[in-house]
XYZ file of C-alpha atoms in Angstrom:
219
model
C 0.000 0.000 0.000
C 1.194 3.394 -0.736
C 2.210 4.896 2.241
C 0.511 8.273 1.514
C -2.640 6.800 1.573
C -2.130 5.279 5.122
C -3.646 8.001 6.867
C -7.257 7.864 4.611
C -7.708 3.991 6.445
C -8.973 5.762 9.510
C -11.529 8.117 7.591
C -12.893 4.848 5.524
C -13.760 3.630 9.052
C -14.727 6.900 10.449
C -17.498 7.639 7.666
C -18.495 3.936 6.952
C -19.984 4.583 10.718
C -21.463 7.822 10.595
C -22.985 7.213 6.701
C -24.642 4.361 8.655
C -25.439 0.522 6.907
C -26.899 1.678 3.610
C -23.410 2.942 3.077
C -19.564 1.248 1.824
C -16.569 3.198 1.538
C -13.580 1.973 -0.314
C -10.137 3.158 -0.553
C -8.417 2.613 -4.003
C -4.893 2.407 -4.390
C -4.030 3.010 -8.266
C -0.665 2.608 -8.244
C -1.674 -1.299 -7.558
C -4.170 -1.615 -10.492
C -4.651 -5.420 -9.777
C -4.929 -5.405 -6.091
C -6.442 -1.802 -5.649
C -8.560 -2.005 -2.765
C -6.423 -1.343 0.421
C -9.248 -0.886 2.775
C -13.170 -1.395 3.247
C -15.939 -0.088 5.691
C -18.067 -3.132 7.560
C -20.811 -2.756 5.065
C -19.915 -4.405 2.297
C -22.496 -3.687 -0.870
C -20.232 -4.378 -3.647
C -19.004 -8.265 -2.584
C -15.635 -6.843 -2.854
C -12.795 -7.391 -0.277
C -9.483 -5.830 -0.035
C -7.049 -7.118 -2.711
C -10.005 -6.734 -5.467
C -8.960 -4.738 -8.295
C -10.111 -1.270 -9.949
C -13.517 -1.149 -11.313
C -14.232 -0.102 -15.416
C -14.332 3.161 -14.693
C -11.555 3.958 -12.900
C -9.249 2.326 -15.998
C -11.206 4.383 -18.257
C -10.036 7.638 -15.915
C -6.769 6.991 -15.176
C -6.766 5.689 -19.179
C -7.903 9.192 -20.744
C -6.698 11.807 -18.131
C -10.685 12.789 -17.237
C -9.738 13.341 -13.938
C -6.978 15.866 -14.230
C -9.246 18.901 -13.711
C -11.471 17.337 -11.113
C -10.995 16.962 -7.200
C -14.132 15.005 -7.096
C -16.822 12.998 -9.203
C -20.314 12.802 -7.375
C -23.589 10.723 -8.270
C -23.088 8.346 -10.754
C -24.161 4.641 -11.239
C -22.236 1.721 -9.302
C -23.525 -1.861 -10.382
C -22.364 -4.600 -8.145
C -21.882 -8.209 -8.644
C -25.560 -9.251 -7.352
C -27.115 -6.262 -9.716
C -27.743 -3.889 -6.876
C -27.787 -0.447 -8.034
C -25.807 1.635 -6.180
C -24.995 5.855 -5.979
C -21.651 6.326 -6.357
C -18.880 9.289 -5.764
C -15.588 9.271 -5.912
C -12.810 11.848 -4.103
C -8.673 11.842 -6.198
C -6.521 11.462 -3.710
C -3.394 13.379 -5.379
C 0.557 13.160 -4.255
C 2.440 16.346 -3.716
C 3.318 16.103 -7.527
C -0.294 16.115 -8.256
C -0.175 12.608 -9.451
C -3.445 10.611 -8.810
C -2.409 7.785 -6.629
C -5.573 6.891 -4.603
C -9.424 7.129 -4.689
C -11.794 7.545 -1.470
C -15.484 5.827 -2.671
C -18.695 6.094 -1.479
C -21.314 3.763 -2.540
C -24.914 4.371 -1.326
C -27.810 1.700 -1.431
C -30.821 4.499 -2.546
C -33.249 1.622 -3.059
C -34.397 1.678 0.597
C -35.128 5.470 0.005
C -36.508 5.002 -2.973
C -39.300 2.875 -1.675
C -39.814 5.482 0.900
C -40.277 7.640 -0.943
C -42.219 6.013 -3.211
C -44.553 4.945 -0.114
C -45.018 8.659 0.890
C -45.442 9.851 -2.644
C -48.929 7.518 -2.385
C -49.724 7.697 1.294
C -50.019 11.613 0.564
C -51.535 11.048 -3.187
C -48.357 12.759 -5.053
C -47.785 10.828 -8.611
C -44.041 10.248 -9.206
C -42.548 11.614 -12.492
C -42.578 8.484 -15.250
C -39.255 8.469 -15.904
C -36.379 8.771 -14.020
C -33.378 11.388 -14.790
C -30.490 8.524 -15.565
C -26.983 9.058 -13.955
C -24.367 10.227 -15.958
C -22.288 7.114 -15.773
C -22.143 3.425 -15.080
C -19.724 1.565 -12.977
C -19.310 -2.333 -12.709
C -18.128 -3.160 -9.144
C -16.598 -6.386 -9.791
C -14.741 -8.462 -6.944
C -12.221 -9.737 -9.575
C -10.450 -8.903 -12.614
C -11.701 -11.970 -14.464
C -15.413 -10.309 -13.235
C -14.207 -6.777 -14.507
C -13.157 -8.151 -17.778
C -15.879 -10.041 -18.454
C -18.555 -7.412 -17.311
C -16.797 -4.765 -19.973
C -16.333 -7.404 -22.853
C -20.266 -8.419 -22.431
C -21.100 -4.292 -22.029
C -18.991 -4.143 -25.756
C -20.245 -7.524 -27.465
C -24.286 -6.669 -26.496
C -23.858 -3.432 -28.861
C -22.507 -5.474 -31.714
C -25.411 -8.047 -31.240
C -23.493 -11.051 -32.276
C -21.792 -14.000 -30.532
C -17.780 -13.936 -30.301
C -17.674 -17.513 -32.042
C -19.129 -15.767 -34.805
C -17.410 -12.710 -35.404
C -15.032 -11.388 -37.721
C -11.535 -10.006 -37.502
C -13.217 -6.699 -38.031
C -15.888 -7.168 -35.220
C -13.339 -8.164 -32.888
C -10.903 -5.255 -33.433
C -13.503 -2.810 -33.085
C -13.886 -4.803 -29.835
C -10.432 -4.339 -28.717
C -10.291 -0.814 -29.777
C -12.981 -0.302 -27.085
C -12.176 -2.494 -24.801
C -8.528 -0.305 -24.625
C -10.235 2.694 -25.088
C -11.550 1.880 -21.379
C -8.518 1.058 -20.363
C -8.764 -2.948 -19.722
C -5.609 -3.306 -20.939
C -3.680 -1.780 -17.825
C -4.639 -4.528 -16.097
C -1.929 -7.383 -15.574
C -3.165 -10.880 -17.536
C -6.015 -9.803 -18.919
C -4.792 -10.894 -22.491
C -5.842 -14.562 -21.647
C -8.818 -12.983 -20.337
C -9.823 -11.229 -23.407
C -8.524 -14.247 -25.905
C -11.165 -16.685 -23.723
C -13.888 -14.390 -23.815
C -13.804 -13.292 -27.413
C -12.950 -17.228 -28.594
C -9.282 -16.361 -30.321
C -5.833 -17.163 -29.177
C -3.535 -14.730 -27.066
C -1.578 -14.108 -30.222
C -4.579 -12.935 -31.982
C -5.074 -10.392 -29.288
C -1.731 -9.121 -29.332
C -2.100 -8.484 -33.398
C -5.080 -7.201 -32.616
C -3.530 -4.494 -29.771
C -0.532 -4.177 -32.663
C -3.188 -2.615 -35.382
C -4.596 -0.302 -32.425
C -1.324 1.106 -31.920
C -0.202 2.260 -35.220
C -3.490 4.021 -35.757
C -3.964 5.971 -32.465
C -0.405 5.744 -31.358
C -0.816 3.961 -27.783
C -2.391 0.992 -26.558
């Protein structure tokens, strides 16, 4: 663990007790993509644990530089594991070179509100709008990196409509363009990851990462 974030473990317990059970707070170390989590409130809404890795969105930050104007990203959508819907914020924790190397999270369990509010809403005979304003952004909060993987490939594949067995060199290099767009590919073994999921070899993958980086220059 980096040793700058030591003194956040204290305020991950401190407001995983006053936010109350409804409530998990996470501490991200991102200079240890693969083993990010470093510490955890008692309520545990994700099914994550320390050791897990980064979520989808968190590569996808650290992969395009979104975060270098921002102290803070507030009230977006956290998925976890079990499909509980969950608010989500995030805090930067930044190094004296004002290097990202930690995130504080807060994920809150609104369902519980939700249905009390929606009890009020007919207990005092006030209709509730028909559709809901979406959040801006979605976040997979996967306990693993085989999880996180596989949660981003099948986010990819179910816009393209057609079954990895079936698709064509094309198809799958618009996958991989994607998929490293997000910033999957930061991760430590997730080539054999990728290869299994879209039904090619490791080589193919590798080709495939080759072609990305001659036309955008990075992978």
């Amino acid at each position: 663990m980096n040793a700058e974030l030591e003194r956040y473990k204290d305020l991950v317990d401190f407001l995983g007790e006053v936010l109350g059970d409804d409530t998990e707070i996470i501490l991200h170390d991102v200079t240890d993509l693969e083993n990010s989590i470093v510490a955890i409130s008692e309520t545990n809404l994700s099914g994550r644990e320390i050791g897990s890795p980064v979520t989808n969105l968190i590569l996808k930050m650290l992969k395009e530089g979104r975060s270098q104007n921002k102290s803070f990203i507030t009230n977006y959508e956290g998925v976890a594991k079990d499909g509980t819907i969950l608010r989500s914020s995030t805090f930067f924790i930044r190094n004296e070179k004002d290097e990202i190397i930690g995130m504080l999270c807060i994920n809150v369990d609104y369902k519980k509100m939700e249905r009390v509010i929606d009890y009020l809403s007919k207990f005092i005979g006030v209709r509730k709008p028909e559709e809901k304003k979406s959040l801006p952004t979605v976040e997979h909060l996967s306990p693993s990196i085989e999880d996180l993987a596989k949660a981003s490939i099948k986010e990819i594949v179910g816009g393209v409509n057609i079954p990895p067995e079936r698709m064509s060199q094309e198809e799958r290099l618009e996958i991989i363009e994607k998929l490293n767009e997000n910033g999957i590919f930061l991760l430590k073994g997730i080539v054999s990851i990728v290869a299994e999921e879209l039904c090619t070899s490791e080589a193919s993958i590798y080709r495939y990462l080759s072609k990305v980086k001659k036309v955008h220059g990075s992978v």
